Tab-separated table of C-alpha atoms in Angstrom:
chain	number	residue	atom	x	y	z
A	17	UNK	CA	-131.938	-110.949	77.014
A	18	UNK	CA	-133.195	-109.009	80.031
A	19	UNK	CA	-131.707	-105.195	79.867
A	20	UNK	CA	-131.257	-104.055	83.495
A	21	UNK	CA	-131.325	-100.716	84.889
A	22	UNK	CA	-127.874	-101.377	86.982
A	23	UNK	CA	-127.884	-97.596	88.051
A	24	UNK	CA	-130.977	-97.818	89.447
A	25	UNK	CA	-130.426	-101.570	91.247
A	26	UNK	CA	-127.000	-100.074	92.413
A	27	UNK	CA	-128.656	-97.495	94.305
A	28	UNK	CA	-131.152	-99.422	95.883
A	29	UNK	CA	-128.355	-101.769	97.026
A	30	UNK	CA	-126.130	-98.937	98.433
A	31	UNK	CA	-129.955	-97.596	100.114
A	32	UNK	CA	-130.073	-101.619	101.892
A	33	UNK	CA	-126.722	-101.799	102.661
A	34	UNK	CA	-126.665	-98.595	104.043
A	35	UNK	CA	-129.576	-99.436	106.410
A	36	UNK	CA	-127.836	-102.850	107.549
A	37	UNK	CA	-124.984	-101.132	108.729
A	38	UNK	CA	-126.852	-98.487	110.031
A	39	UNK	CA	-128.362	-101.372	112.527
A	40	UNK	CA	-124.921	-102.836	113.129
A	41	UNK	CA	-123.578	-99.529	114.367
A	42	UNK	CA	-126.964	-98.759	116.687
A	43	UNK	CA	-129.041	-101.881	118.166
A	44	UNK	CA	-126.900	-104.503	120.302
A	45	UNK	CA	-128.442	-107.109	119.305
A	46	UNK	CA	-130.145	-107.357	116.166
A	47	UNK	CA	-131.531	-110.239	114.291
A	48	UNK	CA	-132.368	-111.034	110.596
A	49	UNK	CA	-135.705	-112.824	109.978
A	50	UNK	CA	-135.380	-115.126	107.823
A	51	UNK	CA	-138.396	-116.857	105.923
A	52	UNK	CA	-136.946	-118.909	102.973
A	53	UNK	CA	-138.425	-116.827	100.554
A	54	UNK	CA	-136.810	-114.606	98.003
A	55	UNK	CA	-137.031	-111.551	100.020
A	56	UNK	CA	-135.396	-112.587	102.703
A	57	UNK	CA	-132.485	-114.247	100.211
A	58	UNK	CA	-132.339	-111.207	98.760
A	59	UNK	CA	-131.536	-109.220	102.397
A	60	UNK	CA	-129.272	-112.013	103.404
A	61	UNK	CA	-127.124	-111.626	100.485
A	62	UNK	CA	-126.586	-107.900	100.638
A	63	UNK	CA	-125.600	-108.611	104.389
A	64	UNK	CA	-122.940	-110.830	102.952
A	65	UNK	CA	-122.028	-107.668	100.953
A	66	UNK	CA	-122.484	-105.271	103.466
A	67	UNK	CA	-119.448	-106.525	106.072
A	68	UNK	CA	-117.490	-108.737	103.534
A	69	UNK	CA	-114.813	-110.436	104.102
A	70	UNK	CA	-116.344	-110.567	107.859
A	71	UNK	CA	-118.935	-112.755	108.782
A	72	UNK	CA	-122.366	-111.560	108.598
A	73	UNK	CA	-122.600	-110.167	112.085
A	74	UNK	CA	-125.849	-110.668	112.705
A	75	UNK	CA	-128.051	-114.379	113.266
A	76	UNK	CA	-131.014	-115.391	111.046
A	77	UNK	CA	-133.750	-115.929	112.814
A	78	UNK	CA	-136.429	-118.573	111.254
A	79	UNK	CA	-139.419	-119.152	112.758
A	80	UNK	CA	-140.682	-122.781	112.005
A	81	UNK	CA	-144.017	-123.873	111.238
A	82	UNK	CA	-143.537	-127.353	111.036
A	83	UNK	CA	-145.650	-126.712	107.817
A	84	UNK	CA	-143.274	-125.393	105.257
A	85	UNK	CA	-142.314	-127.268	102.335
A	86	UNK	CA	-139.614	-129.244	102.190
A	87	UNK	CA	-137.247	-127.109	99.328
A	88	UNK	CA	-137.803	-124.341	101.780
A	89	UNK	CA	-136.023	-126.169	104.998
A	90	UNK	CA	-133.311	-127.882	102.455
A	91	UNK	CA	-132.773	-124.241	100.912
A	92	UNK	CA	-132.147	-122.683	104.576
A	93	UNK	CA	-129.765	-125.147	105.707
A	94	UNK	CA	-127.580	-125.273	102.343
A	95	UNK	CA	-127.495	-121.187	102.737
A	96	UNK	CA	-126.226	-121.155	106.335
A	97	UNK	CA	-123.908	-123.952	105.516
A	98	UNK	CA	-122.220	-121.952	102.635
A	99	UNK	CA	-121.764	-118.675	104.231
A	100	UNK	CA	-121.390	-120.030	108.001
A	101	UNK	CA	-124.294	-118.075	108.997
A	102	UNK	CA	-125.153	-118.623	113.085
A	103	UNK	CA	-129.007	-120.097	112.389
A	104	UNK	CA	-131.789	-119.778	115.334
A	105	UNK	CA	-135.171	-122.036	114.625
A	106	UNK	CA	-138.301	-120.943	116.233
A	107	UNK	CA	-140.547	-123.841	116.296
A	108	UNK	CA	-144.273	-123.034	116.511
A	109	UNK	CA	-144.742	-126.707	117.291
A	110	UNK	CA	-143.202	-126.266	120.904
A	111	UNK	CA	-145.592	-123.452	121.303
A	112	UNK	CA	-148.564	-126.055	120.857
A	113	UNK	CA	-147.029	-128.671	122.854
A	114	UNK	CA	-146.867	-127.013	126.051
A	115	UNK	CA	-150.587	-125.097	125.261
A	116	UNK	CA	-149.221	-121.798	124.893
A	117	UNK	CA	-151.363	-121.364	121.682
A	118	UNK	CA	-154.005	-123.366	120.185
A	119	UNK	CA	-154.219	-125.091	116.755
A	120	UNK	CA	-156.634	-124.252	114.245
A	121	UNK	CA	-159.088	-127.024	113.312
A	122	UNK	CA	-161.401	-127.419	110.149
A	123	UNK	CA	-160.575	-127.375	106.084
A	124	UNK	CA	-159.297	-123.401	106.329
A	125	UNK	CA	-156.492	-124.210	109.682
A	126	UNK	CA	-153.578	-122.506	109.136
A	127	UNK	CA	-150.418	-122.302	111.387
A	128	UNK	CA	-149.353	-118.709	109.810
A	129	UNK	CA	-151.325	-116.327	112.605
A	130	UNK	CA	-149.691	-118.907	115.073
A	131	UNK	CA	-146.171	-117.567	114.045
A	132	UNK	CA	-146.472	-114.210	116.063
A	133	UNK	CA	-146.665	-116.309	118.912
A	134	UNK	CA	-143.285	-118.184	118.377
A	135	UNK	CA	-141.883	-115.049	117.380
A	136	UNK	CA	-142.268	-112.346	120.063
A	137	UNK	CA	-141.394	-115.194	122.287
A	138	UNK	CA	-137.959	-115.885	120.219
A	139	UNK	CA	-136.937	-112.197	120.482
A	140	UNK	CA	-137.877	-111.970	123.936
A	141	UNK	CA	-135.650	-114.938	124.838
A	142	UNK	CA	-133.000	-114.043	122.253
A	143	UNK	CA	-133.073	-109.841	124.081
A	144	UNK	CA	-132.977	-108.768	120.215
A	145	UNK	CA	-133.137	-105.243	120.274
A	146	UNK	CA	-133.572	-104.981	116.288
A	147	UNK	CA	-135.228	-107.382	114.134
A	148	UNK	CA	-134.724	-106.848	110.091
A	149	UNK	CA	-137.491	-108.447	107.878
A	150	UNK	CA	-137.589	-108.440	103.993
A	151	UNK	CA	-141.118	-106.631	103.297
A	152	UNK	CA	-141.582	-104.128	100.994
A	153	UNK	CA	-143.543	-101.208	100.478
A	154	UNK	CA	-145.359	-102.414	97.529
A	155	UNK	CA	-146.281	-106.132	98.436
A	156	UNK	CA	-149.180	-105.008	100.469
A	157	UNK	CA	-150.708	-101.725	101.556
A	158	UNK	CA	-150.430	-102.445	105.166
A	159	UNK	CA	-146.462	-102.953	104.575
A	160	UNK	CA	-146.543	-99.602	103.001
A	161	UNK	CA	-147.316	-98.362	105.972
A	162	UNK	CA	-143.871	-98.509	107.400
A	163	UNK	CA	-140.459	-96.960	108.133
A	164	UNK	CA	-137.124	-97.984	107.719
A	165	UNK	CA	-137.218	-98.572	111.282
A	166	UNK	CA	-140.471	-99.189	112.874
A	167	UNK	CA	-140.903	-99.398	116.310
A	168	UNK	CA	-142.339	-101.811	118.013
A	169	UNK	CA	-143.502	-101.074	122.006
A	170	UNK	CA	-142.870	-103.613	124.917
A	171	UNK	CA	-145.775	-106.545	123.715
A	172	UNK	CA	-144.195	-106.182	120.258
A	173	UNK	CA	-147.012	-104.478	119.200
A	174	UNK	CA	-147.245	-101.598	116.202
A	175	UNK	CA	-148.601	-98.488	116.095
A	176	UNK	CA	-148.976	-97.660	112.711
A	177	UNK	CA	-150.861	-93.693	114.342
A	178	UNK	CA	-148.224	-93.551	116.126
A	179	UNK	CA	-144.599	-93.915	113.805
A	180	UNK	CA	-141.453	-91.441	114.201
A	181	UNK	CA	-140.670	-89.576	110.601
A	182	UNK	CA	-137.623	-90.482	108.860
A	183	UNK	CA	-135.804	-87.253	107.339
A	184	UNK	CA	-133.523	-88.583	105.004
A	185	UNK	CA	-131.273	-91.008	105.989
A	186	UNK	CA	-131.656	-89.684	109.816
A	187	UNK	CA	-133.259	-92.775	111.678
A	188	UNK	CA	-134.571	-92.228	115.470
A	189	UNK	CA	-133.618	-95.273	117.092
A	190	UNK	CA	-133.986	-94.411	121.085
A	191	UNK	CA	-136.468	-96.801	122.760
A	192	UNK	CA	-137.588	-97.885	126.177
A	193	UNK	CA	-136.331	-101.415	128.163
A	194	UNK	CA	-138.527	-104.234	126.341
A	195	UNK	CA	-139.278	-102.153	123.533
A	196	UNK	CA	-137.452	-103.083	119.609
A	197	UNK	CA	-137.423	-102.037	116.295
A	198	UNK	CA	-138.492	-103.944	113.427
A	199	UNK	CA	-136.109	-102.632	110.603
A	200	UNK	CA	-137.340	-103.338	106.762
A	201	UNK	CA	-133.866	-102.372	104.696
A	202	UNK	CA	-135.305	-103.522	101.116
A	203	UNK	CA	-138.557	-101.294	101.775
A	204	UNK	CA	-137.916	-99.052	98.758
A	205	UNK	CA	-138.119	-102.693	96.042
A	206	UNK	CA	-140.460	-103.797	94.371
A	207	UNK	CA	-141.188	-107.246	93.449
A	208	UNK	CA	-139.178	-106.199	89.818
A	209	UNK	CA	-136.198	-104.740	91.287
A	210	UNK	CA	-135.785	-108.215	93.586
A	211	UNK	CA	-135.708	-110.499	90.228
A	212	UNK	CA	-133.775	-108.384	88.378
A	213	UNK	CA	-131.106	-107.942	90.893
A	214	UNK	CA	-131.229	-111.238	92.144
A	215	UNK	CA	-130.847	-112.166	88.090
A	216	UNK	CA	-127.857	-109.483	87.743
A	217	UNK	CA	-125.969	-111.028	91.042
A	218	UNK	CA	-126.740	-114.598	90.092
A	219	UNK	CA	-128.124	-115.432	93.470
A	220	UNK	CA	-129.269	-119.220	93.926
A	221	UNK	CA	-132.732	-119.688	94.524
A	222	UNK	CA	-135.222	-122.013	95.540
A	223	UNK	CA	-136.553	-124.718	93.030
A	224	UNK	CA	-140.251	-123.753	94.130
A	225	UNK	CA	-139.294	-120.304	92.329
A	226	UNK	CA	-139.716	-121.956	89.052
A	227	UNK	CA	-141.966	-123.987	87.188
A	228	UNK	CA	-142.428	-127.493	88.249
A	229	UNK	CA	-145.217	-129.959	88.221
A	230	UNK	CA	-146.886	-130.378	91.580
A	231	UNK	CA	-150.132	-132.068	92.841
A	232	UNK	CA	-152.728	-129.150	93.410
A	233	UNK	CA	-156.104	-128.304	94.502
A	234	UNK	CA	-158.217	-125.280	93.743
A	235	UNK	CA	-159.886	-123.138	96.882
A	236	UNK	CA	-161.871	-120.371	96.052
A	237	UNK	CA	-159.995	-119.354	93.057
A	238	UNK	CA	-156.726	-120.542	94.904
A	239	UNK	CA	-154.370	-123.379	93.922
A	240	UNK	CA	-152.952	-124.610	97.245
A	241	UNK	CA	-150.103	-127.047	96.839
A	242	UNK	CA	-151.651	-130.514	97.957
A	243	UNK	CA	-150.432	-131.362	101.207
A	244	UNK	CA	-150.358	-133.729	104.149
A	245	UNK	CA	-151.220	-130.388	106.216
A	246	UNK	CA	-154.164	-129.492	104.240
A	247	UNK	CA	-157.800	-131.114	104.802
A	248	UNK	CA	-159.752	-131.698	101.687
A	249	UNK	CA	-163.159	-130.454	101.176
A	250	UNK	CA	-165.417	-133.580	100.040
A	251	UNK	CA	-165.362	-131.991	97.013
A	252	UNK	CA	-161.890	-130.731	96.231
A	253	UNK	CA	-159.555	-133.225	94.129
A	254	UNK	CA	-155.705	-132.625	93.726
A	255	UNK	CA	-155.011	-132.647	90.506
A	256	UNK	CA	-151.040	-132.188	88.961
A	257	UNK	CA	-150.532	-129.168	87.173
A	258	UNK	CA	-147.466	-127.035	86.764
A	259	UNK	CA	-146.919	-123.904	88.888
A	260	UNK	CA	-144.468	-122.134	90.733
A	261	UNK	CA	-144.585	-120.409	94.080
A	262	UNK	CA	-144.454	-116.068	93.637
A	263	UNK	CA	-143.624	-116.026	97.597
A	264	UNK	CA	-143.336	-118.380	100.085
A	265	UNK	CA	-144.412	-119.426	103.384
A	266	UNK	CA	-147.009	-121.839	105.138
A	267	UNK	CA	-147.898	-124.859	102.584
A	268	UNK	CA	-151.239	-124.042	104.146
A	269	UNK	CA	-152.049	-120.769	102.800
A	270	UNK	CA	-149.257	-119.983	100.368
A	271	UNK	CA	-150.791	-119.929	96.872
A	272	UNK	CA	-149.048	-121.375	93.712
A	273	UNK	CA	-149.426	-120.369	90.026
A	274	UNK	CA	-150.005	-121.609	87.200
A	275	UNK	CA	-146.663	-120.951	85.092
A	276	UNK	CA	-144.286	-122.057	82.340
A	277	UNK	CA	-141.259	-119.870	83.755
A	278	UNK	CA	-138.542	-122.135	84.146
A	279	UNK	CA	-135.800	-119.650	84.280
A	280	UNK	CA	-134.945	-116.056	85.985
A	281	UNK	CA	-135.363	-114.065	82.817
A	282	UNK	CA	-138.828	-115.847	82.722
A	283	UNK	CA	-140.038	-114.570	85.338
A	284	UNK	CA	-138.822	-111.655	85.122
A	285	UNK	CA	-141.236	-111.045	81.554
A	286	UNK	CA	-144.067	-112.799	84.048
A	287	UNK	CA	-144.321	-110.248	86.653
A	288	UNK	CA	-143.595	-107.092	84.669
A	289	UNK	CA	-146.806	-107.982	82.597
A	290	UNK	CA	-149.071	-109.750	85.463
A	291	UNK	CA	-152.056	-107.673	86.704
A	292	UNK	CA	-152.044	-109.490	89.414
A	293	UNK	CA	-150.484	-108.408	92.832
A	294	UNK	CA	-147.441	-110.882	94.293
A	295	UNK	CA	-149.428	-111.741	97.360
A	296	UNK	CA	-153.057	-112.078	95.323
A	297	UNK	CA	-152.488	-116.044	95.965
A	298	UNK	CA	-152.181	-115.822	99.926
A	299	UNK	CA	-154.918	-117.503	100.838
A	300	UNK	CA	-154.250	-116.027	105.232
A	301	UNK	CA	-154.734	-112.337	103.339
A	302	UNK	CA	-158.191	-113.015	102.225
A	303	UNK	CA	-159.404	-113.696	105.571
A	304	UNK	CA	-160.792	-110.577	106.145
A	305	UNK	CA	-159.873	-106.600	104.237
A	306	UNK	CA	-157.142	-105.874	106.965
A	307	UNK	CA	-155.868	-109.040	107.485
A	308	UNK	CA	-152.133	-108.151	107.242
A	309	UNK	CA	-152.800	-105.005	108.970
A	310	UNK	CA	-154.328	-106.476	111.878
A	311	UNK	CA	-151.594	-109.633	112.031
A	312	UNK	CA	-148.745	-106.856	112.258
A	313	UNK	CA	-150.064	-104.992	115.068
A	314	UNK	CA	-150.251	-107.924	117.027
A	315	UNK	CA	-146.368	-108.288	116.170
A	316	UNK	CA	-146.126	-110.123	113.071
A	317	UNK	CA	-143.558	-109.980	110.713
């Protein structure tokens, strides 16, 4: 049995929910980006929350790899159905069709950095004047880097020198034609307070949460689901082992885990006694020390 701190999940719920209205009553148009993973769940259902019995006023925005694994795409498209969310798909794949970007090629290609791309191009074409992401302040230290509401200037670019201070729950959102905001309402959670909410509310999740045998193979210290998308070293094998996924994203560079947890409160005991950090399997943050950092000032999520 799992003891939650409700008073404590309560308020960061009233802190998110307070944010997503916040962005209802100031942007035009805003957007919520959806990736499939838990994060993003998480923000979707508190926008459920937020402006029930209405509709969630707001589309989800999911930008398409073409890589992703299957549960992920199934999970989206059950979750729209249920709450009769309006669902817009970015598909990177269009972007490499008409030569807009270019594929990476070799054992280490990736679609991920391709994604920002597809992206600025789907708010641009969408005139989103807000988009809301699920990051967090403690997933990664260039993510700790931002505001509630970030702004982003007219290439969709980020400033992180350059970012307005938040006093309170006062939020400058004033910004020039072509210009948005990228607005992050679970920023204070970390990955704890998401699974033990998520346990307390009973939200449905993803199978690839949980412990399931899967064909593997091992990349620098990395198990990388085996994959149609993924070229094999001469040496590398897949092997099955059983793992689950601690986020999700690209099949090509989203690391999976070795793990018996097979249910919420497992997982729960996993990560509040792991020394290792959620996104340690990423295999696109190892590229170089300021990976992230350098993908979000380009416009990334």
């Amino acid at each position: 049995m799992i003891n939650y701190n409700i008073d404590h999940l309560k308020e960061l719920e009233s802190e998110s929910i307070f944010v997503l209205r916040e962005v209802a009553a100031q942007f035009e148009n805003p957007v919520i980006l959806f990736s499939g993973g838990k994060d993003s769940i998480l923000m979707t259902h508190l926008a459920v929350k937020a402006f029930y019995p209405a509709k969630v006023p707001f589309p989800l925005l999911h930008i398409d790899t073409g890589h992703n694994f299957e549960e992920t795409i199934k999970f989206r498209d059950d979750l729209v159905k249920e709450y009769q969310l309006n669902l817009k798909v970015g598909y990177v794949q269009d972007a490499i069709d008409s030569g807009q970007v270019n594929e990476e090629k070799g054992v280490n290609a990736s679609r991920n950095g391709l994604q920002t791309f597809t992206l600025l191009d789907e708010l641009e074409k969408g005139k989103y004047d807000a988009a809301m992401g699920g990051a967090r302040r403690d997933e990664e230290k260039a993510r700790a880097k931002e505001r509630f509401f970030s702004h982003r200037d007219e290439f969709g670019q980020w400033d992180p020198k350059n970012q307005r201070p938040e006093l309170w729950n006062l939020f400058n959102t004033r910004k020039n034609m072509g210009e948005h905001f990228r607005v992050f309402p679970i920023s204070n959670w970390t990955e704890l307070d998401v699974w033990q909410y998520l346990a307390m509310e009973k939200v449905p999740l993803p199978n690839l949460y949980f412990a399931h045998e899967r064909m593997v193979i091992e990349r620098d210290g990395i198990l990388l689901a085996d994959s149609e998308f993924i070229q094999k070293k001469p040496d590398e094998k897949a092997f099955k082992e059983t793992v689950r996924c601690r986020t999700i994203g690209d099949v090509t560079c989203t690391g999976v885990w070795r793990s018996s947890a097979s249910k919420i409160e497992d997982i729960i005991t996993e990560v509040s006694t792991t020394r290792m950090t959620e996104r340690g399997g990423r295999a696109d943050d190892k590229r170089s020390e300021t990976s992230m950092e350098d993908r979000k000032k380009q416009g990334y999520f």
